[in-house]
Amino acid sequence: MPADVVVGMQWGDEGKGKVVDFLAEGYHAVVRYGGGSNAGHTVYLSRELADRVGKESLVFHLLPSGVLYEGKSNVLADGMVVDPEVLAKEIGGLKEKGLLNGNLHVSDRIQLTLPHYYAIEEEDERVLGIGTTRQAIGPTYTFLANRSGIRFCDLSDEASLRERLGQNIKMSKRLLPKDYQIDVDAVVRRLMESYEAIAPYVTDTTFLIHQWLKQGRDVLFEGAQGTHLDVMYGTYPHVTSSHPTVGGISVGAGIPPTWIRTVSGVVKAYPTRVGRGTLPTKMEPELANRIREKGQEYGATTGRPRDIGWPDYVALRYAKRINGVDQLVVTRLDILDMIDPIKAATSYRLNGRVIDEIKEPFPASENQLAKCKPVYEELPGWEEETFGVREYGKLPDNARRFIERMEEELDLPVKIISTGPRRYETIVR
Ligand code: IMP
């Protein structure tokens, strides 16, 4: 079946939004299958659109990047979690600018973020200190799993919505401060107001996706966050609450796993991480600051500075294994211009053991990961600008060597290289 996947191989923020925006042209539909407004990606507009709206770029939190394309279908699938107010605002903002060009479909099974979940997350964070994006992602998935959540399909019948909300509020009170008041009428009103803007798009999206795939139409699945933030396979507990890995597609979009055709793993030339948690190859602060400023490595949702690391083949091999990656996309190569030498971790040492994801697997315990000492090789840097380069042959020799080294280490071809934020600042090999 013509189902392709774009998945992040690090801790999110790999530049998947730009990659999906670039690839979307060749697809009938783009589908997001997990996470919610914790994601944030900046999409640079074509000159024509930029002139029309007086803005160079837009940040999306929920909508797939394909919404800017005339005639493309865009799906918010079942595995996502959505605050209806945030979605209504995102849809309204695009409509106002005349940019909602594609067709939008929102799953009726999506789990909704209710206003009091944000207060629950504050309580949770006081105990856990994960450093979440404060979008109440954790509580929304908690209410999905404890079976007292509210979904879009519950909003079409106010009487049964009120009944379910009653149960939800009883469950919620166990997690909220004692004096926290919930005004049921206000919750219903807010939900219904936002739903008005969303209802025309709500449908059984599994039905649509199955139809498209059976008709042979190409569908692109866009993973939010990254492999190492997966609630099962990431650096638990400092992870998100969904499955950004390829396994998340089957559950999150309702398609059989055997339908997936190719998996493209997106690798930023240097890994970054935001929030608390271990980044095994974290760089020395001075160089990290330089890269952070040049690459504007600040959270798209929270504005927090991201930790910056050296390329890490061990963490990438793990992501390759868990996702069954077929090919790589390397992003932000230009940000490494003028960095010399470039270090890259080929293995970790832990109490005399060699962890390389070839003989010994990447550790499950973040505690152990924090104790791992990366073993680096040094690659020569390049003293030329690669920003905006569009042909592989025009890259400096050492930049090509950097790419080819990654191919050797991961035993995968690098098919696309991004050298800038705009669609055309891309090399296809
Ligand atoms: P949550 O997803 O808001 O619950 O946050 C859990 C962890 O995942 C925190 O460390 C966040 O910083 C991180 N996280 C969530 N979404 C993203 C993302 O889109 N990019 C990078 N980190 C993210």
Short mmCIF file of C-alpha atoms and ligand atoms in Angstrom, two decimals:
data_model
loop_
_atom_site.label_atom_id
_atom_site.label_comp_id
_atom_site.label_asym_id
_atom_site.label_seq_id
_atom_site.Cartn_x
_atom_site.Cartn_y
_atom_site.Cartn_z
CA MET A 1 0.00 0.00 0.00
CA PRO A 2 1.31 3.50 -0.76
CA ALA A 3 1.73 4.55 2.89
CA ASP A 4 4.98 6.37 3.67
CA VAL A 5 6.19 7.62 7.00
CA VAL A 6 8.33 10.51 8.22
CA VAL A 7 9.57 9.85 11.74
CA GLY A 8 11.92 11.77 14.04
CA MET A 9 15.02 9.79 15.08
CA GLN A 10 16.11 11.98 17.99
CA TRP A 11 14.33 13.97 20.74
CA GLY A 12 11.95 15.88 18.45
CA ASP A 13 12.58 19.16 16.64
CA GLU A 14 14.44 17.35 13.86
CA GLY A 15 12.83 19.59 11.25
CA LYS A 16 10.10 17.14 10.24
CA GLY A 17 7.69 20.01 9.47
CA LYS A 18 9.92 21.32 6.69
CA VAL A 19 10.50 17.79 5.37
CA VAL A 20 6.77 17.01 5.31
CA ASP A 21 6.03 20.36 3.69
CA PHE A 22 8.64 19.54 1.02
CA LEU A 23 7.34 16.01 0.42
CA ALA A 24 3.61 16.82 0.65
CA GLU A 25 3.48 17.88 -2.98
CA GLY A 26 3.82 14.25 -4.08
CA TYR A 27 1.04 12.94 -1.79
CA HIS A 28 -2.72 12.89 -1.81
CA ALA A 29 -2.92 13.21 1.96
CA VAL A 30 -0.83 14.03 5.03
CA VAL A 31 -1.82 12.39 8.32
CA ARG A 32 -0.74 13.24 11.87
CA TYR A 33 -1.12 10.21 14.11
CA GLY A 34 -0.12 11.25 17.62
CA GLY A 35 0.67 14.01 20.09
CA GLY A 36 -1.05 17.37 20.12
CA SER A 37 -0.18 21.01 20.55
CA ASN A 38 3.08 20.06 22.32
CA ALA A 39 4.45 19.96 18.77
CA GLY A 40 5.29 23.13 16.95
CA HIS A 41 6.72 23.52 13.53
CA THR A 42 7.55 26.56 11.52
CA VAL A 43 6.60 26.49 7.87
CA TYR A 44 8.11 29.08 5.51
CA LEU A 45 5.63 30.34 2.96
CA SER A 46 6.12 30.58 -0.77
CA ARG A 47 6.88 34.13 -1.93
CA GLU A 48 3.36 34.51 -3.28
CA LEU A 49 1.72 33.44 0.00
CA ALA A 50 4.18 35.47 2.08
CA ASP A 51 3.32 38.61 0.10
CA ARG A 52 -0.39 37.88 0.47
CA VAL A 53 -0.32 37.52 4.27
CA GLY A 54 2.61 39.85 5.04
CA LYS A 55 4.45 37.10 6.96
CA GLU A 56 7.34 34.89 5.99
CA SER A 57 6.50 31.92 8.15
CA LEU A 58 3.75 30.37 10.25
CA VAL A 59 3.97 28.13 13.30
CA PHE A 60 1.61 25.14 13.37
CA HIS A 61 0.90 23.18 16.51
CA LEU A 62 -1.85 20.82 15.43
CA LEU A 63 -2.48 21.04 11.71
CA PRO A 64 -0.26 19.08 9.32
CA SER A 65 1.87 21.25 7.02
CA GLY A 66 -0.08 20.02 3.99
CA VAL A 67 -2.98 22.40 4.76
CA LEU A 68 -1.28 25.12 2.76
CA TYR A 69 -1.45 23.05 -0.44
CA GLU A 70 -4.48 23.45 -2.67
CA GLY A 71 -6.50 20.24 -2.85
CA LYS A 72 -4.41 18.10 -0.45
CA SER A 73 -6.15 16.18 2.28
CA ASN A 74 -4.93 16.65 5.83
CA VAL A 75 -5.89 14.39 8.67
CA LEU A 76 -5.75 14.75 12.43
CA ALA A 77 -6.02 11.06 13.22
CA ASP A 78 -7.37 9.10 16.18
CA GLY A 79 -4.14 8.93 18.20
CA MET A 80 -3.88 12.69 18.58
CA VAL A 81 -5.00 14.68 21.60
CA VAL A 82 -6.61 18.04 20.95
CA ASP A 83 -7.78 21.02 22.94
CA PRO A 84 -10.76 22.13 20.83
CA GLU A 85 -10.09 25.78 21.69
CA VAL A 86 -6.53 25.54 20.36
CA LEU A 87 -7.67 23.77 17.18
CA ALA A 88 -10.55 26.20 16.56
CA LYS A 89 -8.06 29.07 16.88
CA GLU A 90 -5.55 27.46 14.51
CA ILE A 91 -8.27 26.78 11.91
CA GLY A 92 -9.72 30.30 12.35
CA GLY A 93 -6.28 31.94 11.98
CA LEU A 94 -5.55 30.12 8.71
CA LYS A 95 -9.03 30.78 7.32
CA GLU A 96 -8.75 34.48 8.09
CA LYS A 97 -5.53 34.65 6.09
CA GLY A 98 -7.11 32.63 3.28
CA LEU A 99 -4.54 29.86 3.81
CA LEU A 100 -6.72 26.86 4.60
CA ASN A 101 -6.25 25.58 1.07
CA GLY A 102 -6.28 21.85 1.65
CA ASN A 103 -9.12 19.64 2.84
CA LEU A 104 -9.16 19.03 6.57
CA HIS A 105 -10.42 15.89 8.31
CA VAL A 106 -10.49 15.49 12.09
CA SER A 107 -11.04 12.09 13.69
CA ASP A 108 -14.16 11.65 15.79
CA ARG A 109 -12.10 9.41 18.12
CA ILE A 110 -9.62 12.13 19.11
CA GLN A 111 -9.30 12.51 22.85
CA LEU A 112 -10.02 16.07 24.01
CA THR A 113 -8.00 18.20 26.39
CA LEU A 114 -10.46 19.74 28.88
CA PRO A 115 -9.79 23.07 30.65
CA HIS A 116 -9.13 21.47 34.08
CA TYR A 117 -6.44 19.12 32.65
CA TYR A 118 -4.00 22.04 32.65
CA ALA A 119 -4.39 22.34 36.43
CA ILE A 120 -3.86 18.57 36.76
CA GLU A 121 -0.64 18.89 34.77
CA GLU A 122 0.58 21.61 37.16
CA GLU A 123 0.00 19.19 40.04
CA ASP A 124 1.73 16.34 38.16
CA GLU A 125 4.70 18.53 37.31
CA ARG A 126 5.12 19.53 40.93
CA VAL A 127 5.76 15.84 41.67
CA LEU A 128 7.49 14.64 38.52
CA GLY A 129 9.23 17.70 37.07
CA ILE A 130 9.34 16.30 33.52
CA GLY A 131 9.52 19.78 32.05
CA THR A 132 6.50 19.32 29.81
CA THR A 133 5.24 21.83 27.28
CA ARG A 134 2.28 22.52 29.63
CA GLN A 135 -0.21 21.56 26.91
CA ALA A 136 -1.81 18.95 29.22
CA ILE A 137 -0.72 16.14 26.92
CA GLY A 138 0.00 13.72 29.81
CA PRO A 139 -3.38 14.20 31.53
CA THR A 140 -5.25 13.87 28.21
CA TYR A 141 -3.64 10.49 27.49
CA THR A 142 -4.23 9.51 31.13
CA PHE A 143 -7.95 10.14 30.72
CA LEU A 144 -7.92 8.17 27.46
CA ALA A 145 -6.40 5.18 29.25
CA ASN A 146 -8.57 5.42 32.38
CA ARG A 147 -11.63 5.52 30.12
CA SER A 148 -13.21 8.68 31.49
CA GLY A 149 -12.09 10.99 28.68
CA ILE A 150 -14.22 12.94 26.24
CA ARG A 151 -13.85 12.56 22.47
CA PHE A 152 -15.09 14.59 19.52
CA CYS A 153 -17.79 11.97 18.90
CA ASP A 154 -19.23 12.78 22.35
CA LEU A 155 -19.92 16.40 21.44
CA SER A 156 -22.83 15.76 19.08
CA ASP A 157 -25.19 14.82 21.93
CA GLU A 158 -25.24 17.29 24.83
CA ALA A 159 -27.19 15.07 27.23
CA SER A 160 -24.74 12.17 27.01
CA LEU A 161 -21.82 14.63 27.01
CA ARG A 162 -23.02 15.96 30.38
CA GLU A 163 -23.28 12.44 31.74
CA ARG A 164 -19.75 11.54 30.65
CA LEU A 165 -18.45 14.87 31.91
CA GLY A 166 -19.93 14.08 35.32
CA GLN A 167 -17.81 10.91 35.51
CA ASN A 168 -14.79 12.74 34.15
CA ILE A 169 -15.06 15.43 36.80
CA LYS A 170 -15.32 12.86 39.60
CA MET A 171 -12.15 11.20 38.30
CA SER A 172 -10.46 14.59 37.84
CA LYS A 173 -11.17 15.76 41.38
CA ARG A 174 -8.92 13.00 42.71
CA LEU A 175 -6.03 14.66 40.87
CA LEU A 176 -6.84 18.34 41.48
CA PRO A 177 -6.23 20.58 44.50
CA LYS A 178 -9.10 20.25 47.00
CA ASP A 179 -10.41 23.77 46.45
CA TYR A 180 -10.37 23.56 42.64
CA GLN A 181 -13.84 24.30 41.26
CA ILE A 182 -15.15 23.04 37.93
CA ASP A 183 -18.13 24.81 36.42
CA VAL A 184 -19.77 22.12 34.28
CA ASP A 185 -21.91 24.58 32.34
CA ALA A 186 -18.84 26.64 31.48
CA VAL A 187 -16.96 23.52 30.32
CA VAL A 188 -19.89 22.47 28.11
CA ARG A 189 -20.24 26.00 26.71
CA ARG A 190 -16.53 26.27 25.89
CA LEU A 191 -16.47 22.84 24.25
CA MET A 192 -19.57 23.56 22.17
CA GLU A 193 -18.36 26.99 21.07
CA SER A 194 -15.08 25.58 19.77
CA TYR A 195 -16.79 22.55 18.31
CA GLU A 196 -18.87 24.79 16.06
CA ALA A 197 -15.73 25.70 14.12
CA ILE A 198 -14.44 22.10 14.04
CA ALA A 199 -17.62 20.04 13.50
CA PRO A 200 -17.65 20.38 9.68
CA TYR A 201 -14.32 18.52 9.57
CA VAL A 202 -15.05 15.76 12.09
CA THR A 203 -15.44 12.29 10.62
CA ASP A 204 -14.25 8.67 10.88
CA THR A 205 -10.79 9.29 9.42
CA THR A 206 -9.85 5.58 9.38
CA PHE A 207 -12.59 5.11 6.78
CA LEU A 208 -11.09 7.82 4.56
CA ILE A 209 -7.49 6.64 4.92
CA HIS A 210 -8.48 3.05 4.06
CA GLN A 211 -10.34 4.28 0.97
CA TRP A 212 -7.40 6.35 -0.24
CA LEU A 213 -4.87 3.59 0.25
CA LYS A 214 -7.07 1.01 -1.43
CA GLN A 215 -7.49 3.38 -4.40
CA GLY A 216 -3.69 3.51 -4.61
CA ARG A 217 -3.43 7.13 -3.48
CA ASP A 218 -0.21 8.07 -1.72
CA VAL A 219 -0.55 8.93 1.96
CA LEU A 220 2.20 10.44 4.09
CA PHE A 221 2.17 9.85 7.85
CA GLU A 222 3.82 12.64 9.83
CA GLY A 223 5.22 11.72 13.23
CA ALA A 224 5.32 14.49 15.82
CA GLN A 225 8.11 14.60 18.47
CA GLY A 226 10.80 11.91 18.06
CA THR A 227 11.73 8.30 18.81
CA HIS A 228 13.55 9.10 22.05
CA LEU A 229 10.42 10.86 23.36
CA ASP A 230 8.19 7.80 22.82
CA VAL A 231 6.40 6.86 26.06
CA MET A 232 7.52 3.23 25.69
CA TYR A 233 10.78 3.36 23.69
CA GLY A 234 12.06 6.81 24.65
CA THR A 235 14.20 7.96 27.57
CA TYR A 236 11.45 7.26 30.13
CA PRO A 237 10.31 9.03 32.27
CA HIS A 238 11.44 12.19 30.44
CA VAL A 239 9.27 11.51 27.43
CA THR A 240 5.94 12.56 26.02
CA SER A 241 2.82 10.43 26.54
CA SER A 242 2.28 9.17 22.99
CA HIS A 243 4.04 6.90 20.47
CA PRO A 244 5.90 9.02 17.92
CA THR A 245 7.57 5.83 16.66
CA VAL A 246 6.27 4.00 13.59
CA GLY A 247 4.32 1.59 15.80
CA GLY A 248 2.15 4.58 16.74
CA ILE A 249 0.74 4.77 13.22
CA SER A 250 -1.16 1.54 13.29
CA VAL A 251 -2.89 2.40 16.54
CA GLY A 252 -3.01 6.16 15.98
CA ALA A 253 -4.44 6.14 12.45
CA GLY A 254 -6.14 2.75 12.38
CA ILE A 255 -4.22 1.10 9.55
CA PRO A 256 -2.69 -2.38 9.49
CA PRO A 257 1.11 -2.27 10.07
CA THR A 258 1.72 -4.31 6.89
CA TRP A 259 0.46 -1.41 4.78
CA ILE A 260 3.51 0.76 5.49
CA ARG A 261 5.74 1.06 2.42
CA THR A 262 8.73 3.24 3.37
CA VAL A 263 9.99 4.82 6.56
CA SER A 264 12.10 7.95 6.28
CA GLY A 265 13.99 8.77 9.45
CA VAL A 266 14.66 12.46 9.98
CA VAL A 267 18.01 13.24 11.62
CA LYS A 268 19.04 16.76 12.57
CA ALA A 269 22.80 17.16 11.92
CA TYR A 270 23.15 17.61 15.70
CA PRO A 271 20.62 16.28 18.26
CA THR A 272 18.77 18.67 20.56
CA ARG A 273 16.58 18.18 23.56
CA VAL A 274 14.23 20.46 25.47
CA GLY A 275 12.79 19.92 28.95
CA ARG A 276 14.51 17.74 31.52
CA GLY A 277 16.26 14.50 30.65
CA THR A 278 19.56 13.12 29.44
CA LEU A 279 21.16 14.04 26.14
CA PRO A 280 24.09 11.59 26.04
CA THR A 281 26.33 13.65 23.74
CA LYS A 282 25.57 17.08 25.24
CA MET A 283 28.13 19.60 23.99
CA GLU A 284 30.38 21.93 25.88
CA PRO A 285 28.43 25.14 26.70
CA GLU A 286 30.40 27.57 24.56
CA LEU A 287 29.96 25.66 21.33
CA ALA A 288 26.38 24.78 22.27
CA ASN A 289 25.60 28.50 22.65
CA ARG A 290 27.05 29.21 19.23
CA ILE A 291 24.90 26.54 17.59
CA ARG A 292 21.83 27.49 19.63
CA GLU A 293 22.05 31.09 18.46
CA LYS A 294 22.81 30.27 14.85
CA GLY A 295 20.12 27.60 14.67
CA GLN A 296 17.68 29.47 16.94
CA GLU A 297 17.32 26.31 18.97
CA TYR A 298 14.51 27.42 21.26
CA GLY A 299 11.28 25.45 21.83
CA ALA A 300 8.64 26.33 19.21
CA THR A 301 5.86 25.89 21.79
CA THR A 302 7.56 27.10 24.97
CA GLY A 303 10.52 29.24 23.86
CA ARG A 304 12.85 27.28 26.20
CA PRO A 305 16.52 26.97 25.13
CA ARG A 306 17.29 23.49 23.78
CA ASP A 307 20.29 21.42 24.88
CA ILE A 308 22.62 20.73 21.97
CA GLY A 309 24.55 17.51 21.36
CA TRP A 310 27.14 16.01 19.01
CA PRO A 311 25.89 13.55 16.40
CA ASP A 312 25.18 10.25 18.12
CA TYR A 313 25.23 7.09 15.99
CA VAL A 314 24.27 4.88 18.96
CA ALA A 315 21.00 6.73 19.60
CA LEU A 316 20.37 6.80 15.84
CA ARG A 317 20.98 3.05 15.38
CA TYR A 318 18.42 2.44 18.10
CA ALA A 319 15.90 4.68 16.30
CA LYS A 320 16.64 2.85 13.06
CA ARG A 321 15.95 -0.49 14.74
CA ILE A 322 12.76 0.48 16.56
CA ASN A 323 11.23 2.16 13.50
CA GLY A 324 12.57 -0.06 10.72
CA VAL A 325 13.94 3.02 8.97
CA ASP A 326 14.64 2.54 5.22
CA GLN A 327 16.25 5.86 4.39
CA LEU A 328 17.48 9.03 6.05
CA VAL A 329 16.75 12.72 5.73
CA VAL A 330 19.43 14.97 7.24
CA THR A 331 18.32 18.45 8.28
CA ARG A 332 20.11 21.67 9.29
CA LEU A 333 23.45 20.67 7.81
CA ASP A 334 24.24 24.38 7.34
CA ILE A 335 24.20 25.01 11.08
CA LEU A 336 27.38 22.92 11.39
CA ASP A 337 29.27 25.15 8.89
CA MET A 338 32.54 26.44 10.44
CA ILE A 339 32.50 23.91 13.31
CA ASP A 340 35.82 22.09 13.24
CA PRO A 341 36.36 19.36 14.22
CA ILE A 342 32.91 17.74 14.43
CA LYS A 343 32.67 14.97 16.99
CA ALA A 344 30.34 11.99 16.59
CA ALA A 345 29.64 9.22 19.12
CA THR A 346 30.32 5.73 17.74
CA SER A 347 29.65 3.93 21.04
CA TYR A 348 29.16 4.55 24.78
CA ARG A 349 31.19 3.12 27.67
CA LEU A 350 29.35 2.00 30.78
CA ASN A 351 31.27 0.31 33.62
CA GLY A 352 33.74 -1.24 31.18
CA ARG A 353 30.99 -2.34 28.77
CA VAL A 354 30.72 -1.10 25.21
CA ILE A 355 27.23 -0.04 24.22
CA ASP A 356 26.96 0.47 20.51
CA GLU A 357 23.49 -0.84 19.56
CA ILE A 358 25.26 -3.52 17.53
CA LYS A 359 26.31 -5.98 20.22
CA GLU A 360 24.71 -4.29 23.23
CA PRO A 361 21.43 -2.39 23.03
CA PHE A 362 20.74 1.24 23.91
CA PRO A 363 19.83 1.27 27.64
CA ALA A 364 16.19 1.25 28.72
CA SER A 365 17.03 3.05 31.97
CA GLU A 366 17.64 6.77 31.72
CA ASN A 367 19.66 6.46 34.91
CA GLN A 368 22.08 4.16 33.10
CA LEU A 369 22.06 6.33 30.00
CA ALA A 370 23.12 9.29 32.13
CA LYS A 371 26.17 7.29 33.24
CA CYS A 372 27.20 6.35 29.69
CA LYS A 373 30.35 8.05 28.42
CA PRO A 374 30.26 8.61 24.66
CA VAL A 375 33.29 7.48 22.65
CA TYR A 376 33.82 10.02 19.90
CA GLU A 377 35.42 10.00 16.51
CA GLU A 378 36.46 13.34 15.04
CA LEU A 379 35.41 14.40 11.59
CA PRO A 380 36.96 17.38 9.82
CA GLY A 381 34.61 20.36 9.55
CA TRP A 382 34.12 22.61 6.53
CA GLU A 383 34.93 26.29 6.31
CA GLU A 384 32.35 27.13 3.66
CA GLU A 385 28.69 28.05 3.84
CA THR A 386 26.26 25.33 2.83
CA PHE A 387 23.13 27.41 3.44
CA GLY A 388 20.70 27.02 0.54
CA VAL A 389 22.88 24.55 -1.45
CA ARG A 390 20.62 22.50 -3.73
CA GLU A 391 23.01 20.02 -5.35
CA TYR A 392 24.94 17.32 -3.54
CA GLY A 393 28.00 17.88 -5.75
CA LYS A 394 28.13 21.52 -4.63
CA LEU A 395 28.59 20.69 -0.96
CA PRO A 396 32.13 21.07 0.43
CA ASP A 397 34.10 17.78 0.42
CA ASN A 398 34.01 17.47 4.20
CA ALA A 399 30.25 18.09 4.36
CA ARG A 400 29.81 15.21 1.90
CA ARG A 401 32.18 13.13 4.02
CA PHE A 402 29.98 13.91 7.07
CA ILE A 403 26.89 12.63 5.21
CA GLU A 404 28.66 9.55 3.87
CA ARG A 405 30.03 8.71 7.31
CA MET A 406 26.48 8.73 8.66
CA GLU A 407 25.40 6.43 5.83
CA GLU A 408 28.23 4.02 6.70
CA GLU A 409 27.55 4.09 10.43
CA LEU A 410 23.82 3.54 10.03
CA ASP A 411 23.97 1.43 6.90
CA LEU A 412 21.23 3.53 5.31
CA PRO A 413 21.16 5.93 2.37
CA VAL A 414 20.72 9.66 2.99
CA LYS A 415 18.13 10.61 0.35
CA ILE A 416 17.36 14.20 1.26
CA ILE A 417 19.48 16.92 2.86
CA SER A 418 17.97 20.16 4.09
CA THR A 419 20.21 23.24 3.90
CA GLY A 420 17.71 25.91 4.93
CA PRO A 421 14.16 26.38 6.18
CA ARG A 422 12.51 27.04 2.82
CA ARG A 423 11.07 24.32 0.61
CA TYR A 424 13.62 24.85 -2.15
CA GLU A 425 16.66 24.84 0.18
CA THR A 426 16.86 21.08 -0.21
CA ILE A 427 19.14 18.52 -1.85
CA VAL A 428 17.54 15.35 -3.25
CA ARG A 429 19.90 12.49 -4.09
P1 IMP B 1 4.76 16.89 26.91
O1 IMP B 1 4.70 16.20 25.59
O2 IMP B 1 4.29 18.32 26.85
O3 IMP B 1 4.08 16.12 27.99
O4 IMP B 1 6.30 16.98 27.36
C1 IMP B 1 7.05 15.83 27.68
C2 IMP B 1 8.49 15.98 27.19
O5 IMP B 1 8.51 15.94 25.77
C3 IMP B 1 9.14 17.31 27.57
O6 IMP B 1 10.53 17.07 27.78
C4 IMP B 1 8.96 18.15 26.33
O7 IMP B 1 9.93 19.17 26.24
C5 IMP B 1 9.12 17.12 25.24
N1 IMP B 1 8.42 17.47 24.00
C6 IMP B 1 7.10 17.37 23.76
N2 IMP B 1 6.81 17.77 22.51
C7 IMP B 1 7.97 18.11 21.94
C8 IMP B 1 8.32 18.58 20.64
O8 IMP B 1 7.50 18.75 19.73
N3 IMP B 1 9.67 18.82 20.45
C9 IMP B 1 10.60 18.60 21.41
N4 IMP B 1 10.31 18.18 22.63
C10 IMP B 1 9.00 17.93 22.90
#
